CSV table of C-alpha atoms in Angstrom, one decimal:
chain,number,residue,atom,x,y,z
A,14,MET,CA,-33.7,73.4,-35.5
A,15,THR,CA,-33.7,70.8,-37.6
A,16,GLN,CA,-36.8,69.3,-39.6
A,17,SER,CA,-37.6,66.2,-37.2
A,18,ALA,CA,-37.1,68.4,-33.9
A,19,ALA,CA,-39.4,70.6,-35.8
A,20,SER,CA,-41.5,68.3,-36.8
A,21,LEU,CA,-42.0,66.7,-33.2
A,22,GLU,CA,-42.5,70.3,-31.6
A,23,ARG,CA,-45.3,70.5,-34.0
A,24,GLN,CA,-46.6,67.2,-32.9
A,25,ARG,CA,-46.1,68.5,-28.8
A,26,ILE,CA,-48.4,72.1,-29.7
A,27,ALA,CA,-51.6,69.8,-31.5
A,28,GLU,CA,-51.5,67.6,-28.5
A,29,LEU,CA,-51.8,70.3,-26.1
A,30,ASP,CA,-54.1,72.1,-28.0
A,31,ALA,CA,-56.5,69.1,-28.2
A,32,SER,CA,-56.2,68.6,-24.8
A,33,LEU,CA,-57.6,72.3,-23.7
A,34,SER,CA,-60.5,71.3,-26.6
A,35,ARG,CA,-63.1,72.0,-23.5
A,36,LEU,CA,-62.0,75.6,-23.3
A,37,ASP,CA,-63.0,76.1,-26.8
A,38,LEU,CA,-60.0,77.8,-28.3
A,39,VAL,CA,-59.7,80.1,-30.7
A,40,ASN,CA,-57.2,82.5,-32.5
A,41,CYS,CA,-57.0,86.1,-31.7
A,42,VAL,CA,-54.4,89.0,-32.7
A,43,VAL,CA,-53.9,91.1,-30.3
A,44,GLU,CA,-51.9,94.1,-30.8
A,45,SER,CA,-49.6,95.8,-28.3
A,46,ALA,CA,-47.8,98.8,-28.7
A,47,GLY,CA,-47.6,98.5,-32.6
A,48,ALA,CA,-47.3,94.4,-32.0
A,49,ARG,CA,-49.4,92.2,-33.3
A,50,ILE,CA,-49.2,88.9,-31.3
A,51,ALA,CA,-51.5,86.1,-32.4
A,52,LEU,CA,-52.6,84.2,-29.4
A,53,ARG,CA,-54.8,81.1,-28.5
A,54,LYS,CA,-57.9,81.8,-25.7
A,55,PRO,CA,-61.2,80.9,-24.7
A,56,ARG,CA,-63.6,81.7,-27.2
A,57,SER,CA,-65.9,83.0,-24.0
A,58,ALA,CA,-65.1,83.7,-20.5
A,59,GLU,CA,-67.8,83.7,-19.5
A,60,GLN,CA,-69.2,80.0,-21.0
A,61,LEU,CA,-66.1,79.3,-18.5
A,62,ILE,CA,-67.9,80.5,-14.7
A,63,CYS,CA,-68.0,77.7,-12.9
A,64,ASP,CA,-70.5,77.8,-9.4
A,65,ASP,CA,-68.8,75.2,-7.4
A,66,ASP,CA,-65.2,77.6,-8.2
A,67,PHE,CA,-67.2,81.0,-7.4
A,68,SER,CA,-69.3,79.0,-4.2
A,69,GLY,CA,-65.8,78.5,-2.8
A,70,ASP,CA,-64.2,81.3,-3.0
A,71,GLU,CA,-66.0,83.7,-5.5
A,72,ARG,CA,-63.3,82.9,-8.4
A,73,LEU,CA,-64.6,84.2,-11.8
A,74,PRO,CA,-62.2,83.4,-15.4
A,75,TYR,CA,-61.4,86.5,-15.7
A,76,TRP,CA,-57.7,84.7,-17.2
A,77,ALA,CA,-59.7,84.1,-19.7
A,78,ASP,CA,-59.9,87.6,-21.2
A,79,VAL,CA,-56.9,89.7,-23.0
A,80,TRP,CA,-57.0,92.5,-20.9
A,81,PRO,CA,-55.8,96.2,-21.8
A,82,SER,CA,-53.9,96.1,-18.9
A,83,SER,CA,-51.5,93.1,-20.3
A,84,ARG,CA,-51.9,94.9,-23.1
A,85,ALA,CA,-49.7,97.9,-22.1
A,86,LEU,CA,-47.8,95.6,-20.1
A,87,ALA,CA,-46.8,93.6,-23.2
A,88,GLY,CA,-45.0,96.4,-24.8
A,89,VAL,CA,-43.2,97.5,-21.7
A,90,VAL,CA,-41.3,94.4,-21.7
A,91,ARG,CA,-40.9,94.4,-25.3
A,92,GLY,CA,-38.8,97.3,-24.7
A,93,ILE,CA,-36.4,96.0,-22.1
A,94,ALA,CA,-33.3,93.6,-22.7
A,95,GLY,CA,-33.9,90.6,-21.6
A,96,ALA,CA,-31.2,87.8,-22.3
A,97,GLY,CA,-29.6,86.5,-19.0
A,98,LYS,CA,-32.4,87.6,-17.0
A,99,SER,CA,-35.5,85.8,-15.2
A,100,LEU,CA,-38.9,87.1,-15.3
A,101,LEU,CA,-42.2,86.4,-13.1
A,102,GLU,CA,-45.4,86.9,-14.0
A,103,LEU,CA,-47.6,87.2,-11.0
A,104,GLY,CA,-51.6,86.4,-12.4
A,105,CYS,CA,-50.2,85.2,-16.7
A,106,GLY,CA,-53.9,84.6,-18.0
A,107,VAL,CA,-53.3,83.6,-21.4
A,108,GLY,CA,-49.8,84.6,-21.7
A,109,LEU,CA,-49.3,87.7,-23.2
A,110,VAL,CA,-46.7,89.5,-21.1
A,111,SER,CA,-45.5,86.5,-20.4
A,112,THR,CA,-45.2,85.1,-23.8
A,113,THR,CA,-43.8,88.4,-24.5
A,114,ALA,CA,-41.3,88.2,-21.9
A,115,LEU,CA,-40.0,84.7,-23.6
A,116,LEU,CA,-39.8,86.6,-27.3
A,117,ALA,CA,-37.4,89.6,-25.4
A,118,GLU,CA,-35.4,86.3,-25.1
A,119,PHE,CA,-35.6,86.6,-20.9
A,120,THR,CA,-36.3,83.3,-18.8
A,121,VAL,CA,-40.1,83.0,-17.3
A,122,THR,CA,-42.1,82.1,-14.7
A,123,ALA,CA,-45.8,82.6,-15.1
A,124,THR,CA,-48.1,81.8,-12.4
A,125,ASP,CA,-51.8,81.9,-11.7
A,126,TYR,CA,-55.0,80.9,-9.2
A,127,TYR,CA,-56.0,78.5,-12.5
A,128,ARG,CA,-54.5,75.7,-13.9
A,129,ASP,CA,-56.2,76.3,-17.3
A,130,ALA,CA,-54.5,79.8,-17.7
A,131,LEU,CA,-51.2,77.7,-17.0
A,132,GLU,CA,-52.0,75.2,-19.9
A,133,VAL,CA,-53.2,77.9,-21.9
A,134,THR,CA,-49.5,80.3,-21.4
A,135,ARG,CA,-48.3,76.7,-22.3
A,136,LEU,CA,-49.6,76.3,-25.2
A,137,ASN,CA,-49.0,80.3,-26.3
A,138,ALA,CA,-45.3,79.6,-25.4
A,139,MET,CA,-44.8,77.0,-27.5
A,140,ARG,CA,-46.5,78.0,-30.7
A,141,LEU,CA,-44.7,82.0,-30.4
A,142,ALA,CA,-41.4,81.9,-29.0
A,143,TYR,CA,-38.7,79.8,-29.9
A,144,ASP,CA,-37.5,76.9,-27.2
A,145,GLY,CA,-40.5,78.8,-25.7
A,146,ASP,CA,-41.5,75.7,-23.5
A,147,THR,CA,-37.7,74.9,-21.8
A,148,ARG,CA,-37.5,79.0,-21.0
A,149,LEU,CA,-40.5,78.6,-19.3
A,150,THR,CA,-41.9,77.2,-16.2
A,151,ALA,CA,-45.4,77.1,-15.4
A,152,ARG,CA,-46.5,77.3,-11.9
A,153,GLU,CA,-50.3,77.4,-9.8
A,154,VAL,CA,-49.3,79.8,-6.9
A,155,ASP,CA,-52.3,81.4,-4.5
A,156,TRP,CA,-50.6,84.6,-3.3
A,157,ARG,CA,-52.5,83.9,0.0
A,158,ALA,CA,-49.0,80.8,-0.1
A,159,MET,CA,-46.5,81.4,-1.8
A,160,PRO,CA,-44.2,78.6,-2.1
A,161,ASP,CA,-41.1,78.5,-0.9
A,162,ASP,CA,-39.2,77.2,-3.6
A,163,LEU,CA,-40.6,79.8,-6.1
A,164,GLY,CA,-37.1,82.2,-5.7
A,165,THR,CA,-36.3,85.6,-6.8
A,166,PHE,CA,-36.2,87.3,-10.1
A,167,ASP,CA,-34.6,90.0,-11.3
A,168,VAL,CA,-38.1,91.1,-13.0
A,169,VAL,CA,-41.7,91.0,-11.7
A,170,VAL,CA,-44.3,91.6,-13.6
A,171,ALA,CA,-48.3,91.9,-13.2
A,172,ALA,CA,-51.2,93.7,-14.9
A,173,ASP,CA,-54.5,94.6,-13.8
A,174,VAL,CA,-54.3,91.8,-10.5
A,175,LEU,CA,-55.6,95.1,-7.7
A,176,TYR,CA,-59.3,94.4,-8.4
A,177,GLU,CA,-60.2,93.4,-4.4
A,178,ARG,CA,-59.0,95.0,-2.0
A,179,GLU,CA,-57.2,92.4,0.0
A,180,TYR,CA,-54.7,92.6,-3.0
A,181,ALA,CA,-52.9,95.4,-2.0
A,182,GLN,CA,-51.2,93.7,0.2
A,183,LEU,CA,-51.2,90.2,-1.0
A,184,VAL,CA,-49.6,91.7,-4.8
A,185,SER,CA,-47.0,93.7,-2.2
A,186,ALA,CA,-46.0,91.1,-0.5
A,187,ALA,CA,-45.9,88.8,-3.5
A,188,ILE,CA,-43.2,91.2,-5.1
A,189,ARG,CA,-41.5,91.6,-2.2
A,190,ARG,CA,-40.8,88.2,-1.5
A,191,THR,CA,-39.6,87.4,-5.0
A,192,LEU,CA,-38.0,90.5,-6.5
A,193,LYS,CA,-34.4,90.4,-6.0
A,194,PRO,CA,-32.0,92.9,-4.4
A,195,GLY,CA,-32.1,96.0,-7.2
A,196,GLY,CA,-34.9,94.4,-9.2
A,197,LEU,CA,-37.6,95.6,-11.2
A,198,ALA,CA,-40.9,95.7,-10.4
A,199,LEU,CA,-43.8,96.6,-13.0
A,200,VAL,CA,-47.8,96.7,-12.1
A,201,ALA,CA,-50.2,97.6,-14.7
A,202,ASP,CA,-53.4,99.1,-13.9
A,203,PRO,CA,-56.4,101.0,-15.1
A,204,GLY,CA,-58.0,102.7,-11.5
A,205,ARG,CA,-58.6,99.2,-9.3
A,206,ALA,CA,-59.9,99.4,-6.3
A,207,ALA,CA,-56.9,98.3,-4.4
A,208,LEU,CA,-54.2,100.2,-6.6
A,209,GLU,CA,-53.8,103.4,-3.7
A,210,SER,CA,-53.2,101.0,-0.7
A,211,PHE,CA,-51.0,99.1,-3.2
A,212,ARG,CA,-49.0,102.0,-3.7
A,213,GLU,CA,-48.6,103.0,0.2
A,214,GLU,CA,-48.1,99.4,1.1
A,215,ALA,CA,-45.5,98.6,-1.1
A,216,ARG,CA,-43.7,101.9,0.3
A,217,ASN,CA,-44.1,100.5,3.5
A,218,ILE,CA,-42.4,97.4,2.8
A,219,GLY,CA,-39.3,99.0,1.0
A,220,LEU,CA,-40.7,98.9,-2.6
A,221,VAL,CA,-39.5,102.3,-3.7
A,222,GLU,CA,-41.3,104.0,-6.8
A,223,THR,CA,-39.4,105.1,-9.7
A,224,ASP,CA,-41.7,105.7,-12.1
A,225,VAL,CA,-45.1,106.0,-14.1
A,226,LEU,CA,-46.3,105.5,-17.1
A,227,THR,CA,-49.4,106.2,-18.5
A,228,THR,CA,-50.9,104.6,-22.0
A,229,LEU,CA,-53.7,104.8,-23.8
A,230,VAL,CA,-55.1,100.8,-25.4
A,231,VAL,CA,-58.1,100.9,-27.6
A,232,PRO,CA,-60.4,98.6,-27.4
A,233,ASP,CA,-59.6,95.5,-29.6
A,234,ASP,CA,-62.4,93.2,-30.3
A,235,ALA,CA,-60.4,89.8,-29.7
A,236,ALA,CA,-59.9,90.9,-25.9
A,237,GLY,CA,-63.2,88.8,-25.0
A,238,ASP,CA,-66.1,88.7,-23.6
A,239,LEU,CA,-65.6,90.6,-20.0
A,240,VAL,CA,-63.6,93.2,-21.5
A,241,ALA,CA,-65.6,93.9,-24.6
A,242,ARG,CA,-68.4,94.9,-22.3
A,243,ALA,CA,-66.4,97.7,-20.4
A,244,ARG,CA,-67.9,100.8,-19.5
A,245,PRO,CA,-66.9,104.3,-19.6
A,246,GLY,CA,-65.0,104.5,-16.2
A,247,ALA,CA,-64.7,100.6,-16.3
A,248,SER,CA,-61.2,99.3,-16.8
A,249,GLY,CA,-60.0,102.5,-17.2
A,250,LEU,CA,-62.1,103.2,-20.2
A,251,THR,CA,-62.9,106.6,-21.3
A,252,ALA,CA,-65.8,108.1,-22.1
A,253,PRO,CA,-65.7,108.9,-26.5
A,254,SER,CA,-65.6,112.2,-27.4
A,255,PRO,CA,-66.3,113.5,-31.3
A,256,GLY,CA,-63.5,112.4,-33.3
A,257,VAL,CA,-61.7,110.7,-30.4
A,258,GLN,CA,-62.2,106.8,-29.6
A,259,ALA,CA,-62.4,105.6,-26.7
A,260,ALA,CA,-60.0,103.9,-24.9
A,261,HIS,CA,-57.9,102.4,-21.4
A,262,LYS,CA,-56.6,105.0,-19.7
A,263,ILE,CA,-53.5,102.4,-18.3
A,264,ARG,CA,-50.4,103.3,-16.1
A,265,VAL,CA,-47.8,101.0,-15.5
A,266,PHE,CA,-45.9,101.5,-12.5
A,267,SER,CA,-42.4,100.4,-11.8
A,268,PHE,CA,-40.6,99.8,-8.6
A,269,GLN,CA,-37.1,99.0,-7.3
A,270,GLY,CA,-36.2,96.2,-4.6
């Protein structure tokens, strides 16, 4: 990148960051499977709760925190050779997994129900990945009405998206619809209510579960309000014991289309 191009890119990043000032973004360093990634994220998810959003469809800004499942999933994605491959993320949040996929040389489509999540993901992609904004497409997507033009992908990923029982069918159908034949789907989960129903739904529609990776994710102060308040048993958090720190027990499920 030439000096003038780099200067223009810095200006674009600064302008996007400034346009998101209402979110009160802060810098945070997130650890994921031994790698450290410096993200921009909202200071407080709780401060973004909107009564109109909640009364309309019980929507809460879970996207604004860095959930342990996304840290586990990012570590798996980083180990995949992405050059020449496409990746779709269902529920991108602040963009940890999508940005990691860009760094692994995937072409990425990041989707979320919140438009603000897409803008923060774009910001992190521009900051952290060379030509990240060029290889990133950000789409607002409702799983209840999947867009016809979304396309299909070599890899489809999702982190901690099964917290409502109805999502078992919605997420499995979204993966089936967007995964190329023979493609790879990765779903990271701490043991949410819809997990087992999702696995059954996935089997019923022809997704073949091929592997389960269990990993312990140590709590991270940079995660955010909602994660920090997780109790033992919540979000897969194990209870501490003498000499053993509490950790989020996350499983990453692999499926083949």
